[in-house]
């Protein structure tokens, strides 16, 4: 299992202080993939740029796709650029893969329009994700905290790997930015509706 898969499962199982939106989850999943790619040495962070290593087979379909999606010609992209590019529609892609694998069942979350609400099935993958979550694994906890999931206890702790710190910070900033844009649009739409409702 990968950090992104574990994060998706945690997001289906653990209540947060606000609903998890598909866009924010997609950004966090892209960040989780990048952390795993860094750990596998499929990419390195040089300054602000993601420099790809040799292509690797990582024994996970989605992580292999992420590795293939790395920009392999200069100018390379930043971690922030990666999150927005790779993150587009990523929550739906993970839903489809995990659903096809039988990892999802029962009541389902409202992230995906016209689909039932999502919950993780009782599988080895779910137990592994739960073990990482209950063990307060710092990367998983920090990514979940960016989505408003859990208490945040353990978030940001025990990090000695500067590239991982950079990626997690980029996820937090991107999620905050997307949330702010959504809230601004909601306010603007409400104001527009009020104009038309005025006598």
Short mmCIF file of N, CA and C in Angstrom, two decimals:
data_model
loop_
_atom_site.label_atom_id
_atom_site.label_comp_id
_atom_site.label_asym_id
_atom_site.label_seq_id
_atom_site.Cartn_x
_atom_site.Cartn_y
_atom_site.Cartn_z
N UNK A 1 0.84 -1.20 0.00
CA UNK A 1 0.00 0.00 0.00
C UNK A 1 0.88 1.25 0.00
N UNK A 2 0.32 2.32 -0.52
CA UNK A 2 1.03 3.58 -0.61
C UNK A 2 0.41 4.59 0.34
N UNK A 3 1.13 5.69 0.54
CA UNK A 3 0.61 6.74 1.41
C UNK A 3 -0.68 7.32 0.85
N UNK A 4 -0.77 7.48 -0.47
CA UNK A 4 -2.00 8.02 -1.07
C UNK A 4 -3.18 7.08 -0.83
N UNK A 5 -2.99 5.79 -1.01
CA UNK A 5 -4.08 4.84 -0.77
C UNK A 5 -4.50 4.88 0.71
N UNK A 6 -3.51 4.90 1.59
CA UNK A 6 -3.82 4.97 3.02
C UNK A 6 -4.58 6.25 3.34
N UNK A 7 -4.18 7.37 2.74
CA UNK A 7 -4.85 8.64 2.99
C UNK A 7 -6.30 8.59 2.50
N UNK A 8 -6.52 8.02 1.33
CA UNK A 8 -7.89 7.91 0.82
C UNK A 8 -8.76 7.10 1.77
N UNK A 9 -8.22 5.98 2.26
CA UNK A 9 -8.98 5.13 3.17
C UNK A 9 -9.26 5.86 4.48
N UNK A 10 -8.26 6.56 5.02
CA UNK A 10 -8.47 7.33 6.24
C UNK A 10 -9.55 8.39 6.03
N UNK A 11 -9.53 9.02 4.86
CA UNK A 11 -10.51 10.06 4.56
C UNK A 11 -11.93 9.50 4.50
N UNK A 12 -12.08 8.23 4.18
CA UNK A 12 -13.41 7.61 4.16
C UNK A 12 -13.85 7.15 5.54
N UNK A 13 -12.88 6.92 6.42
CA UNK A 13 -13.19 6.31 7.72
C UNK A 13 -13.27 7.29 8.88
N UNK A 14 -12.48 8.36 8.82
CA UNK A 14 -12.31 9.24 9.99
C UNK A 14 -13.05 10.54 9.76
N UNK A 15 -13.86 10.93 10.72
CA UNK A 15 -14.60 12.18 10.62
C UNK A 15 -13.66 13.37 10.80
N UNK A 16 -13.93 14.42 10.05
CA UNK A 16 -13.14 15.63 10.18
C UNK A 16 -13.97 16.77 10.72
N UNK A 17 -13.33 17.94 10.91
CA UNK A 17 -14.07 19.08 11.43
C UNK A 17 -14.79 19.83 10.32
N UNK A 18 -14.63 19.36 9.08
CA UNK A 18 -15.38 19.90 7.95
C UNK A 18 -15.45 18.81 6.88
N UNK A 19 -16.42 18.88 5.97
CA UNK A 19 -16.47 17.88 4.90
C UNK A 19 -15.21 17.94 4.04
N UNK A 20 -14.71 16.78 3.65
CA UNK A 20 -13.54 16.73 2.76
C UNK A 20 -14.02 16.92 1.33
N UNK A 21 -13.53 17.97 0.69
CA UNK A 21 -13.91 18.25 -0.68
C UNK A 21 -13.01 17.48 -1.64
N UNK A 22 -13.55 17.16 -2.80
CA UNK A 22 -12.80 16.37 -3.78
C UNK A 22 -11.52 17.06 -4.21
N UNK A 23 -11.57 18.37 -4.44
CA UNK A 23 -10.38 19.09 -4.89
C UNK A 23 -9.26 19.07 -3.88
N UNK A 24 -9.60 19.32 -2.60
CA UNK A 24 -8.59 19.31 -1.56
C UNK A 24 -8.00 17.92 -1.38
N UNK A 25 -8.86 16.89 -1.44
CA UNK A 25 -8.37 15.52 -1.33
C UNK A 25 -7.43 15.20 -2.48
N UNK A 26 -7.76 15.65 -3.68
CA UNK A 26 -6.90 15.40 -4.85
C UNK A 26 -5.52 16.00 -4.65
N UNK A 27 -5.45 17.22 -4.12
CA UNK A 27 -4.15 17.85 -3.87
C UNK A 27 -3.35 17.06 -2.84
N UNK A 28 -4.02 16.63 -1.76
CA UNK A 28 -3.33 15.86 -0.73
C UNK A 28 -2.85 14.51 -1.24
N UNK A 29 -3.65 13.87 -2.10
CA UNK A 29 -3.23 12.60 -2.70
C UNK A 29 -2.00 12.78 -3.58
N UNK A 30 -1.97 13.88 -4.34
CA UNK A 30 -0.79 14.16 -5.17
C UNK A 30 0.44 14.37 -4.29
N UNK A 31 0.25 15.04 -3.16
CA UNK A 31 1.36 15.22 -2.22
C UNK A 31 1.82 13.90 -1.63
N UNK A 32 0.86 13.03 -1.31
CA UNK A 32 1.21 11.71 -0.77
C UNK A 32 2.01 10.90 -1.79
N UNK A 33 1.59 10.96 -3.05
CA UNK A 33 2.34 10.27 -4.10
C UNK A 33 3.77 10.80 -4.18
N UNK A 34 3.89 12.11 -4.10
CA UNK A 34 5.22 12.72 -4.23
C UNK A 34 6.13 12.32 -3.08
N UNK A 35 5.58 12.23 -1.87
CA UNK A 35 6.37 11.76 -0.73
C UNK A 35 6.88 10.35 -0.98
N UNK A 36 6.01 9.47 -1.51
CA UNK A 36 6.44 8.10 -1.79
C UNK A 36 7.45 8.04 -2.93
N UNK A 37 7.29 8.89 -3.93
CA UNK A 37 8.27 8.93 -5.02
C UNK A 37 9.63 9.40 -4.51
N UNK A 38 9.62 10.36 -3.60
CA UNK A 38 10.88 10.81 -2.99
C UNK A 38 11.52 9.67 -2.20
N UNK A 39 10.69 8.93 -1.45
CA UNK A 39 11.20 7.82 -0.66
C UNK A 39 11.78 6.71 -1.50
N UNK A 40 11.21 6.51 -2.69
CA UNK A 40 11.70 5.47 -3.60
C UNK A 40 12.87 5.95 -4.46
N UNK A 41 13.24 7.23 -4.30
CA UNK A 41 14.31 7.86 -5.08
C UNK A 41 13.97 7.92 -6.57
N UNK A 42 12.66 7.95 -6.85
CA UNK A 42 12.24 8.13 -8.24
C UNK A 42 12.30 9.60 -8.63
N UNK A 43 12.42 10.47 -7.64
CA UNK A 43 12.55 11.91 -7.88
C UNK A 43 13.30 12.50 -6.70
N UNK A 44 13.97 13.61 -6.93
CA UNK A 44 14.63 14.34 -5.84
C UNK A 44 14.23 15.80 -5.94
N UNK A 45 14.37 16.50 -4.84
CA UNK A 45 14.04 17.92 -4.80
C UNK A 45 15.34 18.69 -4.73
N UNK A 46 15.62 19.44 -5.78
CA UNK A 46 16.84 20.26 -5.84
C UNK A 46 16.42 21.72 -5.87
N UNK A 47 16.61 22.38 -4.71
CA UNK A 47 16.06 23.71 -4.57
C UNK A 47 14.56 23.60 -4.52
N UNK A 48 13.89 24.24 -5.46
CA UNK A 48 12.42 24.16 -5.53
C UNK A 48 11.96 23.20 -6.61
N UNK A 49 12.89 22.60 -7.34
CA UNK A 49 12.53 21.83 -8.53
C UNK A 49 12.56 20.32 -8.28
N UNK A 50 11.62 19.62 -8.88
CA UNK A 50 11.55 18.16 -8.82
C UNK A 50 12.37 17.59 -9.97
N UNK A 51 13.47 16.93 -9.63
CA UNK A 51 14.35 16.36 -10.65
C UNK A 51 14.13 14.85 -10.68
N UNK A 52 13.60 14.33 -11.79
CA UNK A 52 13.29 12.89 -11.84
C UNK A 52 14.54 12.03 -11.89
N UNK A 53 14.45 10.87 -11.25
CA UNK A 53 15.49 9.86 -11.37
C UNK A 53 15.13 8.92 -12.50
N UNK A 54 15.83 7.81 -12.62
CA UNK A 54 15.49 6.83 -13.67
C UNK A 54 14.11 6.25 -13.42
N UNK A 55 13.37 5.94 -14.48
CA UNK A 55 12.04 5.33 -14.30
C UNK A 55 12.13 4.03 -13.51
N UNK A 56 11.23 3.86 -12.56
CA UNK A 56 11.22 2.68 -11.70
C UNK A 56 9.85 2.01 -11.74
N UNK A 57 9.84 0.69 -11.57
CA UNK A 57 8.58 -0.04 -11.37
C UNK A 57 8.34 -0.10 -9.87
N UNK A 58 7.23 0.49 -9.42
CA UNK A 58 7.00 0.67 -7.98
C UNK A 58 5.91 -0.26 -7.43
N UNK A 59 5.48 -1.22 -8.21
CA UNK A 59 4.52 -2.24 -7.75
C UNK A 59 3.19 -1.65 -7.29
N UNK A 60 2.84 -0.49 -7.81
CA UNK A 60 1.53 0.09 -7.55
C UNK A 60 1.12 0.89 -8.78
N UNK A 61 -0.04 0.57 -9.30
CA UNK A 61 -0.48 1.18 -10.56
C UNK A 61 -0.50 2.70 -10.50
N UNK A 62 -1.09 3.26 -9.45
CA UNK A 62 -1.22 4.71 -9.35
C UNK A 62 0.14 5.37 -9.13
N UNK A 63 0.99 4.74 -8.34
CA UNK A 63 2.32 5.32 -8.10
C UNK A 63 3.18 5.23 -9.36
N UNK A 64 3.02 4.14 -10.12
CA UNK A 64 3.71 4.05 -11.40
C UNK A 64 3.24 5.15 -12.35
N UNK A 65 1.93 5.42 -12.35
CA UNK A 65 1.41 6.51 -13.19
C UNK A 65 1.98 7.86 -12.74
N UNK A 66 2.09 8.03 -11.42
CA UNK A 66 2.66 9.28 -10.90
C UNK A 66 4.11 9.44 -11.35
N UNK A 67 4.88 8.35 -11.27
CA UNK A 67 6.27 8.42 -11.72
C UNK A 67 6.37 8.74 -13.20
N UNK A 68 5.47 8.16 -13.99
CA UNK A 68 5.47 8.44 -15.43
C UNK A 68 5.06 9.87 -15.74
N UNK A 69 4.33 10.49 -14.81
CA UNK A 69 3.84 11.85 -15.03
C UNK A 69 4.86 12.93 -14.68
N UNK A 70 6.00 12.52 -14.10
CA UNK A 70 7.02 13.51 -13.77
C UNK A 70 7.54 14.20 -15.02
N UNK A 71 7.77 15.50 -14.92
CA UNK A 71 8.37 16.24 -16.03
C UNK A 71 9.84 15.83 -16.13
N UNK A 72 10.24 15.30 -17.28
CA UNK A 72 11.58 14.73 -17.42
C UNK A 72 12.51 15.59 -18.26
N UNK A 73 12.06 16.75 -18.63
CA UNK A 73 12.92 17.66 -19.38
C UNK A 73 12.96 19.01 -18.68
N UNK A 74 14.09 19.67 -18.75
CA UNK A 74 14.18 21.01 -18.16
C UNK A 74 13.36 21.98 -19.00
N UNK A 75 12.75 23.00 -18.41
CA UNK A 75 12.81 23.29 -16.97
C UNK A 75 11.88 22.37 -16.19
N UNK A 76 12.38 21.82 -15.09
CA UNK A 76 11.55 20.95 -14.26
C UNK A 76 10.50 21.78 -13.52
N UNK A 77 9.54 21.10 -12.90
CA UNK A 77 8.48 21.82 -12.20
C UNK A 77 8.72 21.83 -10.70
N UNK A 78 8.04 22.73 -10.02
CA UNK A 78 8.11 22.80 -8.56
C UNK A 78 7.12 21.81 -7.96
N UNK A 79 7.29 21.57 -6.66
CA UNK A 79 6.34 20.70 -5.96
C UNK A 79 4.93 21.28 -6.05
N UNK A 80 4.80 22.59 -5.93
CA UNK A 80 3.49 23.22 -6.02
C UNK A 80 2.85 22.99 -7.39
N UNK A 81 3.65 23.17 -8.45
CA UNK A 81 3.12 22.93 -9.80
C UNK A 81 2.68 21.47 -9.95
N UNK A 82 3.47 20.55 -9.39
CA UNK A 82 3.12 19.13 -9.45
C UNK A 82 1.77 18.88 -8.79
N UNK A 83 1.54 19.45 -7.62
CA UNK A 83 0.29 19.22 -6.90
C UNK A 83 -0.92 19.62 -7.74
N UNK A 84 -0.85 20.79 -8.37
CA UNK A 84 -1.99 21.26 -9.14
C UNK A 84 -2.17 20.46 -10.43
N UNK A 85 -1.06 20.06 -11.06
CA UNK A 85 -1.17 19.32 -12.32
C UNK A 85 -1.57 17.88 -12.08
N UNK A 86 -0.83 17.19 -11.23
CA UNK A 86 -1.12 15.78 -10.95
C UNK A 86 -2.43 15.62 -10.19
N UNK A 87 -2.76 16.61 -9.36
CA UNK A 87 -3.93 16.50 -8.52
C UNK A 87 -5.26 16.60 -9.25
N UNK A 88 -5.25 17.08 -10.48
CA UNK A 88 -6.52 17.29 -11.18
C UNK A 88 -7.27 15.95 -11.36
N UNK A 89 -8.41 15.84 -10.70
CA UNK A 89 -9.23 14.62 -10.82
C UNK A 89 -8.67 13.41 -10.11
N UNK A 90 -7.65 13.59 -9.26
CA UNK A 90 -6.96 12.42 -8.68
C UNK A 90 -7.83 11.67 -7.67
N UNK A 91 -8.68 12.37 -6.93
CA UNK A 91 -9.54 11.68 -5.98
C UNK A 91 -10.48 10.71 -6.70
N UNK A 92 -11.02 11.15 -7.84
CA UNK A 92 -11.89 10.26 -8.62
C UNK A 92 -11.12 9.06 -9.15
N UNK A 93 -9.88 9.28 -9.56
CA UNK A 93 -9.06 8.18 -10.06
C UNK A 93 -8.80 7.15 -8.96
N UNK A 94 -8.50 7.61 -7.75
CA UNK A 94 -8.29 6.69 -6.65
C UNK A 94 -9.58 5.97 -6.27
N UNK A 95 -10.69 6.71 -6.31
CA UNK A 95 -11.98 6.06 -6.06
C UNK A 95 -12.17 4.90 -7.02
N UNK A 96 -11.95 5.13 -8.30
CA UNK A 96 -12.19 4.11 -9.32
C UNK A 96 -11.30 2.89 -9.10
N UNK A 97 -10.01 3.13 -8.81
CA UNK A 97 -9.07 2.03 -8.62
C UNK A 97 -9.43 1.22 -7.38
N UNK A 98 -9.65 1.91 -6.26
CA UNK A 98 -9.95 1.20 -5.02
C UNK A 98 -11.30 0.50 -5.09
N UNK A 99 -12.27 1.12 -5.76
CA UNK A 99 -13.58 0.49 -5.92
C UNK A 99 -13.46 -0.78 -6.76
N UNK A 100 -12.70 -0.70 -7.85
CA UNK A 100 -12.50 -1.88 -8.72
C UNK A 100 -11.79 -3.00 -7.97
N UNK A 101 -10.88 -2.65 -7.07
CA UNK A 101 -10.14 -3.65 -6.30
C UNK A 101 -10.95 -4.22 -5.13
N UNK A 102 -12.16 -3.69 -4.93
CA UNK A 102 -12.98 -4.17 -3.82
C UNK A 102 -12.59 -3.60 -2.48
N UNK A 103 -11.87 -2.47 -2.47
CA UNK A 103 -11.45 -1.85 -1.23
C UNK A 103 -12.51 -0.94 -0.63
N UNK A 104 -13.56 -0.63 -1.40
CA UNK A 104 -14.62 0.28 -0.95
C UNK A 104 -15.95 -0.45 -0.92
N UNK A 105 -16.76 -0.10 0.03
CA UNK A 105 -18.07 -0.75 0.15
C UNK A 105 -18.99 0.10 1.02
N UNK A 106 -20.26 -0.30 1.08
CA UNK A 106 -21.19 0.28 2.03
C UNK A 106 -21.51 1.74 1.79
N UNK A 107 -21.76 2.47 2.88
CA UNK A 107 -22.14 3.87 2.80
C UNK A 107 -20.98 4.67 2.23
N UNK A 108 -21.30 5.65 1.40
CA UNK A 108 -20.24 6.37 0.69
C UNK A 108 -20.33 7.86 0.87
N UNK A 109 -19.18 8.51 0.82
CA UNK A 109 -19.10 9.96 1.04
C UNK A 109 -19.62 10.73 -0.17
N UNK A 110 -20.01 11.99 0.03
CA UNK A 110 -20.57 12.77 -1.08
C UNK A 110 -19.52 13.48 -1.91
N UNK A 111 -18.31 12.92 -2.04
CA UNK A 111 -17.28 13.58 -2.84
C UNK A 111 -17.58 13.46 -4.33
N UNK A 112 -18.25 12.36 -4.69
CA UNK A 112 -18.38 12.05 -6.09
C UNK A 112 -19.83 12.14 -6.50
N UNK A 113 -20.19 13.18 -7.25
CA UNK A 113 -21.59 13.38 -7.61
C UNK A 113 -22.20 12.14 -8.27
N UNK A 114 -23.45 11.88 -7.94
CA UNK A 114 -24.23 10.79 -8.53
C UNK A 114 -23.65 9.42 -8.19
N UNK A 115 -22.78 9.37 -7.18
CA UNK A 115 -22.32 8.06 -6.72
C UNK A 115 -22.72 7.88 -5.25
N UNK A 116 -22.91 6.65 -4.81
CA UNK A 116 -23.25 6.43 -3.41
C UNK A 116 -22.13 6.92 -2.49
N UNK A 117 -22.43 7.03 -1.20
CA UNK A 117 -21.41 7.44 -0.24
C UNK A 117 -20.40 6.30 -0.04
N UNK A 118 -19.14 6.67 0.24
CA UNK A 118 -18.04 5.71 0.23
C UNK A 118 -17.54 5.35 1.63
N UNK A 119 -17.27 4.09 1.85
CA UNK A 119 -16.58 3.64 3.05
C UNK A 119 -15.59 2.56 2.64
N UNK A 120 -14.53 2.42 3.43
CA UNK A 120 -13.53 1.40 3.12
C UNK A 120 -14.05 0.03 3.56
N UNK A 121 -13.79 -0.97 2.73
CA UNK A 121 -14.15 -2.34 3.10
C UNK A 121 -13.18 -2.85 4.16
N UNK A 122 -13.58 -3.91 4.86
CA UNK A 122 -12.72 -4.50 5.89
C UNK A 122 -11.72 -5.41 5.19
N UNK A 123 -10.63 -4.82 4.76
CA UNK A 123 -9.60 -5.54 4.01
C UNK A 123 -8.25 -5.34 4.69
N UNK A 124 -7.24 -6.07 4.19
CA UNK A 124 -5.89 -5.89 4.70
C UNK A 124 -5.41 -4.46 4.47
N UNK A 125 -5.81 -3.87 3.33
CA UNK A 125 -5.41 -2.50 3.04
C UNK A 125 -5.99 -1.53 4.06
N UNK A 126 -7.25 -1.75 4.43
CA UNK A 126 -7.85 -0.87 5.43
C UNK A 126 -7.16 -1.05 6.78
N UNK A 127 -6.85 -2.28 7.15
CA UNK A 127 -6.19 -2.52 8.43
C UNK A 127 -4.81 -1.86 8.45
N UNK A 128 -4.10 -1.90 7.32
CA UNK A 128 -2.79 -1.25 7.26
C UNK A 128 -2.93 0.26 7.41
N UNK A 129 -3.89 0.84 6.70
CA UNK A 129 -4.12 2.28 6.81
C UNK A 129 -4.50 2.66 8.24
N UNK A 130 -5.35 1.84 8.86
CA UNK A 130 -5.76 2.10 10.24
C UNK A 130 -4.59 2.01 11.19
N UNK A 131 -3.70 1.04 10.97
CA UNK A 131 -2.51 0.91 11.82
C UNK A 131 -1.63 2.14 11.70
N UNK A 132 -1.43 2.63 10.49
CA UNK A 132 -0.62 3.84 10.31
C UNK A 132 -1.27 5.04 10.98
N UNK A 133 -2.61 5.11 10.86
CA UNK A 133 -3.34 6.23 11.44
C UNK A 133 -3.28 6.18 12.97
N UNK A 134 -3.58 5.02 13.52
CA UNK A 134 -3.59 4.90 14.98
C UNK A 134 -2.18 5.02 15.55
N UNK A 135 -1.16 4.68 14.75
CA UNK A 135 0.22 4.84 15.17
C UNK A 135 0.72 6.27 15.01
N UNK A 136 -0.15 7.15 14.53
CA UNK A 136 0.16 8.57 14.35
C UNK A 136 1.38 8.75 13.45
N UNK A 137 1.42 8.01 12.35
CA UNK A 137 2.52 8.14 11.39
C UNK A 137 2.53 9.59 10.89
N UNK A 138 3.65 10.31 11.06
CA UNK A 138 3.63 11.76 10.88
C UNK A 138 3.21 12.25 9.50
N UNK A 139 3.65 11.60 8.43
CA UNK A 139 3.28 12.06 7.09
C UNK A 139 1.78 11.92 6.88
N UNK A 140 1.24 10.76 7.23
CA UNK A 140 -0.20 10.52 7.06
C UNK A 140 -1.02 11.49 7.91
N UNK A 141 -0.60 11.69 9.15
CA UNK A 141 -1.32 12.59 10.05
C UNK A 141 -1.27 14.03 9.54
N UNK A 142 -0.13 14.45 9.02
CA UNK A 142 0.01 15.81 8.52
C UNK A 142 -0.85 16.03 7.28
N UNK A 143 -0.86 15.08 6.36
CA UNK A 143 -1.70 15.20 5.18
C UNK A 143 -3.18 15.22 5.56
N UNK A 144 -3.57 14.36 6.50
CA UNK A 144 -4.97 14.33 6.94
C UNK A 144 -5.34 15.64 7.63
N UNK A 145 -4.42 16.19 8.43
CA UNK A 145 -4.69 17.44 9.14
C UNK A 145 -4.95 18.58 8.15
N UNK A 146 -4.26 18.55 7.01
CA UNK A 146 -4.49 19.59 5.99
C UNK A 146 -5.91 19.52 5.45
N UNK A 147 -6.54 18.35 5.55
CA UNK A 147 -7.92 18.16 5.10
C UNK A 147 -8.93 18.35 6.22
N UNK A 148 -8.45 18.68 7.43
CA UNK A 148 -9.34 18.85 8.56
C UNK A 148 -9.74 17.54 9.20
N UNK A 149 -8.95 16.48 8.97
CA UNK A 149 -9.25 15.16 9.52
C UNK A 149 -8.39 14.91 10.75
N UNK A 150 -9.02 14.51 11.83
CA UNK A 150 -8.29 14.17 13.04
C UNK A 150 -7.92 15.41 13.84
N UNK A 151 -7.27 15.15 14.96
CA UNK A 151 -6.91 16.23 15.88
C UNK A 151 -5.67 16.98 15.41
N UNK A 152 -4.92 16.37 14.49
CA UNK A 152 -3.66 16.97 14.07
C UNK A 152 -2.51 16.63 14.98
N UNK A 153 -2.79 15.89 16.07
CA UNK A 153 -1.72 15.49 16.99
C UNK A 153 -0.69 14.63 16.25
N UNK A 154 0.54 15.03 16.30
CA UNK A 154 1.60 14.33 15.59
C UNK A 154 1.92 14.95 14.25
N UNK A 155 1.06 15.85 13.77
CA UNK A 155 1.30 16.50 12.48
C UNK A 155 2.55 17.37 12.56
N UNK A 156 3.40 17.23 11.56
CA UNK A 156 4.59 18.06 11.49
C UNK A 156 5.72 17.60 12.39
N UNK A 157 5.54 16.49 13.12
CA UNK A 157 6.57 16.03 14.03
C UNK A 157 7.49 15.01 13.35
N UNK A 158 8.68 14.88 13.89
CA UNK A 158 9.62 13.82 13.54
C UNK A 158 10.09 13.88 12.09
N UNK A 159 10.06 15.06 11.49
CA UNK A 159 10.52 15.16 10.11
C UNK A 159 11.97 15.61 10.09
N UNK A 160 12.82 14.79 9.51
CA UNK A 160 14.22 15.15 9.32
C UNK A 160 14.55 15.28 7.85
N UNK A 161 13.62 14.88 7.01
CA UNK A 161 13.82 14.89 5.56
C UNK A 161 13.27 16.21 5.00
N UNK A 162 14.18 17.11 4.63
CA UNK A 162 13.77 18.44 4.19
C UNK A 162 12.86 18.41 2.96
N UNK A 163 13.12 17.56 1.95
CA UNK A 163 12.19 17.50 0.82
C UNK A 163 10.76 17.12 1.23
N UNK A 164 10.62 16.21 2.19
CA UNK A 164 9.28 15.82 2.65
C UNK A 164 8.61 17.01 3.34
N UNK A 165 9.37 17.73 4.15
CA UNK A 165 8.83 18.93 4.80
C UNK A 165 8.35 19.92 3.75
N UNK A 166 9.13 20.10 2.68
CA UNK A 166 8.76 21.02 1.61
C UNK A 166 7.46 20.59 0.93
N UNK A 167 7.33 19.30 0.65
CA UNK A 167 6.12 18.80 -0.01
C UNK A 167 4.91 18.97 0.89
N UNK A 168 5.03 18.63 2.16
CA UNK A 168 3.90 18.74 3.08
C UNK A 168 3.48 20.20 3.25
N UNK A 169 4.45 21.09 3.29
CA UNK A 169 4.12 22.52 3.38
C UNK A 169 3.39 22.98 2.13
N UNK A 170 3.83 22.50 0.97
CA UNK A 170 3.19 22.86 -0.30
C UNK A 170 1.74 22.35 -0.33
N UNK A 171 1.50 21.14 0.20
CA UNK A 171 0.14 20.61 0.27
C UNK A 171 -0.73 21.51 1.14
N UNK A 172 -0.23 21.88 2.30
CA UNK A 172 -0.99 22.74 3.19
C UNK A 172 -1.35 24.06 2.55
N UNK A 173 -0.39 24.66 1.84
CA UNK A 173 -0.63 25.95 1.18
C UNK A 173 -1.63 25.80 0.03
N UNK A 174 -1.51 24.72 -0.74
CA UNK A 174 -2.40 24.52 -1.89
C UNK A 174 -3.84 24.27 -1.42
N UNK A 175 -4.00 23.47 -0.38
CA UNK A 175 -5.34 23.19 0.15
C UNK A 175 -5.96 24.48 0.69
N UNK A 176 -5.17 25.26 1.41
CA UNK A 176 -5.67 26.54 1.93
C UNK A 176 -6.09 27.46 0.80
N UNK A 177 -5.28 27.51 -0.25
CA UNK A 177 -5.60 28.37 -1.39
C UNK A 177 -6.89 27.92 -2.08
N UNK A 178 -7.04 26.62 -2.29
CA UNK A 178 -8.24 26.12 -2.95
C UNK A 178 -9.48 26.36 -2.10
N UNK A 179 -9.36 26.16 -0.79
CA UNK A 179 -10.49 26.41 0.11
C UNK A 179 -10.90 27.88 0.06
N UNK A 180 -9.91 28.77 0.05
CA UNK A 180 -10.20 30.20 0.01
C UNK A 180 -10.91 30.59 -1.29
N UNK A 181 -10.45 30.01 -2.40
CA UNK A 181 -11.08 30.30 -3.70
C UNK A 181 -12.53 29.83 -3.69
N UNK A 182 -12.77 28.63 -3.16
CA UNK A 182 -14.14 28.10 -3.11
C UNK A 182 -15.03 29.00 -2.24
N UNK A 183 -14.53 29.40 -1.08
CA UNK A 183 -15.32 30.25 -0.19
C UNK A 183 -15.63 31.59 -0.84
N UNK A 184 -14.64 32.15 -1.54
CA UNK A 184 -14.85 33.44 -2.22
C UNK A 184 -15.94 33.30 -3.29
N UNK A 185 -15.90 32.21 -4.04
CA UNK A 185 -16.92 31.99 -5.07
C UNK A 185 -18.31 31.82 -4.46
N UNK A 186 -18.37 31.11 -3.34
CA UNK A 186 -19.66 30.93 -2.67
C UNK A 186 -20.22 32.27 -2.21
N UNK A 187 -19.38 33.15 -1.68
CA UNK A 187 -19.82 34.47 -1.25
C UNK A 187 -20.29 35.30 -2.44
N UNK A 188 -19.51 35.24 -3.53
CA UNK A 188 -19.88 35.99 -4.72
C UNK A 188 -21.19 35.49 -5.31
N UNK A 189 -21.37 34.18 -5.34
CA UNK A 189 -22.61 33.61 -5.87
C UNK A 189 -23.81 33.98 -5.00
N UNK A 190 -23.60 33.94 -3.67
CA UNK A 190 -24.68 34.32 -2.77
C UNK A 190 -25.07 35.78 -2.96
N UNK A 191 -24.05 36.64 -3.13
CA UNK A 191 -24.33 38.06 -3.34
C UNK A 191 -25.09 38.26 -4.66
N UNK A 192 -24.70 37.54 -5.69
CA UNK A 192 -25.37 37.64 -6.99
C UNK A 192 -26.82 37.19 -6.87
N UNK A 193 -27.04 36.08 -6.15
CA UNK A 193 -28.42 35.59 -5.97
C UNK A 193 -29.26 36.61 -5.23
N UNK A 194 -28.65 37.27 -4.24
CA UNK A 194 -29.40 38.27 -3.47
C UNK A 194 -29.82 39.46 -4.32
N UNK A 195 -28.95 39.82 -5.26
CA UNK A 195 -29.30 40.94 -6.16
C UNK A 195 -30.57 40.62 -6.94
N UNK A 196 -30.66 39.40 -7.46
CA UNK A 196 -31.81 39.01 -8.26
C UNK A 196 -33.06 38.78 -7.43
N UNK A 197 -32.87 38.49 -6.15
CA UNK A 197 -34.03 38.28 -5.28
C UNK A 197 -34.58 39.59 -4.72
N UNK A 198 -33.76 40.64 -4.77
CA UNK A 198 -34.19 41.93 -4.19
C UNK A 198 -35.43 42.43 -4.94
N UNK A 199 -36.38 43.07 -4.18
CA UNK A 199 -37.61 43.57 -4.81
C UNK A 199 -37.32 44.73 -5.75
#
